[in-house]
């Protein structure tokens, strides 16, 4: 369920200041940008942060569910990420957008998860050193929709390529923002995007309206009227 909201609320924090209860109506918060809400939350406004996480939790979950296979783990990582952002807001200097900062924290949580699960020996802090998980045999069935096929093919990309593709194509982050989230150079981001786009285009070619199979290209006369050769 892509739009499920993680079970987190700023009121769950023991150190939250209960005196910050004199807020604007929620409809006023809904009109604010993510960064404006983050600014209010950084000043101690829990209601602003609640609106912010209600807005961004589905986005964060959608991303983390592409990075880890277990949806329950993705939910746990999302909650850890949101808790981290709440605690870190007073020191957040807005050198990036709140959304980019949130993705960078979620990225670190996912990397840490992989390290704990696989004990990957690496000196770097990015997904580039992590091997792509092999799809389960049951996943290698014929897909009945383009969406299923895309989900399957994304799982076959390396974690770094998958993260770059998702943050660019789905979340709309710039190359520089993605580089900041994943701690890669902009050039590496561009390289991952080029390779992932080509790989997905090749593997999803059969879904193109003008797709012609190899057998059709090898036997073009079979496509004539009545299936008879000229």
PDB file of N, CA and C in Angstrom, residues 6 12 15-16 19 21 37 43 53 62 71 74 83 85 99 102 125 131 149 152 157-158 160 162 199 227:
ATOM      1  N   UNK A   6       3.229   6.028   7.936  1.00  0.00           N
ATOM      2  CA  UNK A   6       3.960   5.410   9.042  1.00  0.00           C
ATOM      3  C   UNK A   6       3.346   5.848  10.354  1.00  0.00           C
ATOM      4  N   UNK A  12       4.628  11.683  20.056  1.00  0.00           N
ATOM      5  CA  UNK A  12       5.198  10.493  20.656  1.00  0.00           C
ATOM      6  C   UNK A  12       6.521  10.774  21.355  1.00  0.00           C
ATOM      7  N   UNK A  15      10.335  14.411  24.762  1.00  0.00           N
ATOM      8  CA  UNK A  15      10.871  15.736  25.037  1.00  0.00           C
ATOM      9  C   UNK A  15      10.070  16.842  24.369  1.00  0.00           C
ATOM     10  N   UNK A  16       8.976  16.479  23.698  1.00  0.00           N
ATOM     11  CA  UNK A  16       8.198  17.508  22.996  1.00  0.00           C
ATOM     12  C   UNK A  16       7.654  18.514  23.997  1.00  0.00           C
ATOM     13  N   UNK A  19       3.765  23.036  25.633  1.00  0.00           N
ATOM     14  CA  UNK A  19       3.245  24.399  25.668  1.00  0.00           C
ATOM     15  C   UNK A  19       3.015  24.960  24.279  1.00  0.00           C
ATOM     16  N   UNK A  21       1.031  24.725  21.811  1.00  0.00           N
ATOM     17  CA  UNK A  21      -0.260  24.243  21.341  1.00  0.00           C
ATOM     18  C   UNK A  21      -1.111  25.322  20.703  1.00  0.00           C
ATOM     19  N   UNK A  37       6.761  24.715   6.414  1.00  0.00           N
ATOM     20  CA  UNK A  37       6.334  23.874   7.525  1.00  0.00           C
ATOM     21  C   UNK A  37       7.525  23.439   8.365  1.00  0.00           C
ATOM     22  N   UNK A  43      10.951  25.702  14.920  1.00  0.00           N
ATOM     23  CA  UNK A  43      10.716  26.638  16.021  1.00  0.00           C
ATOM     24  C   UNK A  43       9.897  26.003  17.142  1.00  0.00           C
ATOM     25  N   UNK A  53       4.761  15.637   8.069  1.00  0.00           N
ATOM     26  CA  UNK A  53       4.992  14.203   7.929  1.00  0.00           C
ATOM     27  C   UNK A  53       3.792  13.502   7.298  1.00  0.00           C
ATOM     28  N   UNK A  62       7.354   5.268  -0.188  1.00  0.00           N
ATOM     29  CA  UNK A  62       7.413   4.826  -1.585  1.00  0.00           C
ATOM     30  C   UNK A  62       8.858   4.606  -2.015  1.00  0.00           C
ATOM     31  N   UNK A  71       8.433  -4.760   3.214  1.00  0.00           N
ATOM     32  CA  UNK A  71       7.669  -3.523   3.450  1.00  0.00           C
ATOM     33  C   UNK A  71       7.602  -3.128   4.913  1.00  0.00           C
ATOM     34  N   UNK A  74      10.726  -1.339   5.626  1.00  0.00           N
ATOM     35  CA  UNK A  74      10.633   0.001   5.042  1.00  0.00           C
ATOM     36  C   UNK A  74       9.854   0.936   5.962  1.00  0.00           C
ATOM     37  N   UNK A  83      11.724  10.324  12.937  1.00  0.00           N
ATOM     38  CA  UNK A  83      12.170  10.652  14.292  1.00  0.00           C
ATOM     39  C   UNK A  83      13.485  11.421  14.251  1.00  0.00           C
ATOM     40  N   UNK A  85      14.556  13.279  11.773  1.00  0.00           N
ATOM     41  CA  UNK A  85      14.339  14.635  11.263  1.00  0.00           C
ATOM     42  C   UNK A  85      13.758  15.541  12.345  1.00  0.00           C
ATOM     43  N   UNK A  99      12.875  18.210   1.959  1.00  0.00           N
ATOM     44  CA  UNK A  99      12.623  16.924   1.293  1.00  0.00           C
ATOM     45  C   UNK A  99      13.937  16.228   0.960  1.00  0.00           C
ATOM     46  N   UNK A 102      15.451  14.915   4.106  1.00  0.00           N
ATOM     47  CA  UNK A 102      14.730  13.725   4.552  1.00  0.00           C
ATOM     48  C   UNK A 102      15.177  12.499   3.763  1.00  0.00           C
ATOM     49  N   UNK A 125      30.207   5.258   1.966  1.00  0.00           N
ATOM     50  CA  UNK A 125      28.923   5.432   2.639  1.00  0.00           C
ATOM     51  C   UNK A 125      27.767   5.473   1.662  1.00  0.00           C
ATOM     52  N   UNK A 131      25.842  -4.860  -3.376  1.00  0.00           N
ATOM     53  CA  UNK A 131      25.418  -5.663  -4.519  1.00  0.00           C
ATOM     54  C   UNK A 131      23.917  -5.619  -4.663  1.00  0.00           C
ATOM     55  N   UNK A 149       6.051  -5.009 -14.499  1.00  0.00           N
ATOM     56  CA  UNK A 149       7.328  -5.211 -15.188  1.00  0.00           C
ATOM     57  C   UNK A 149       8.352  -4.174 -14.743  1.00  0.00           C
ATOM     58  N   UNK A 152       9.606  -4.985 -11.253  1.00  0.00           N
ATOM     59  CA  UNK A 152      10.547  -6.099 -11.308  1.00  0.00           C
ATOM     60  C   UNK A 152      11.895  -5.661 -11.841  1.00  0.00           C
ATOM     61  N   UNK A 157      18.093  -3.531 -10.870  1.00  0.00           N
ATOM     62  CA  UNK A 157      19.138  -2.519 -10.939  1.00  0.00           C
ATOM     63  C   UNK A 157      19.978  -2.554  -9.670  1.00  0.00           C
ATOM     64  N   UNK A 158      21.192  -2.061  -9.760  1.00  0.00           N
ATOM     65  CA  UNK A 158      21.989  -1.918  -8.548  1.00  0.00           C
ATOM     66  C   UNK A 158      21.296  -0.914  -7.629  1.00  0.00           C
ATOM     67  N   UNK A 160      22.380   1.697  -6.158  1.00  0.00           N
ATOM     68  CA  UNK A 160      22.723   3.087  -6.493  1.00  0.00           C
ATOM     69  C   UNK A 160      21.961   3.554  -7.722  1.00  0.00           C
ATOM     70  N   UNK A 162      19.176   2.288  -8.922  1.00  0.00           N
ATOM     71  CA  UNK A 162      17.754   2.339  -8.607  1.00  0.00           C
ATOM     72  C   UNK A 162      17.407   3.610  -7.846  1.00  0.00           C
ATOM     73  N   UNK A 199      19.075   0.487 -19.592  1.00  0.00           N
ATOM     74  CA  UNK A 199      18.739  -0.862 -19.158  1.00  0.00           C
ATOM     75  C   UNK A 199      17.234  -1.059 -19.084  1.00  0.00           C
ATOM     76  N   UNK A 227      -1.026 -14.640 -43.068  1.00  0.00           N
ATOM     77  CA  UNK A 227       0.148 -15.354 -42.606  1.00  0.00           C
ATOM     78  C   UNK A 227       0.887 -16.028 -43.730  1.00  0.00           C
TER      79      UNK A 227
END
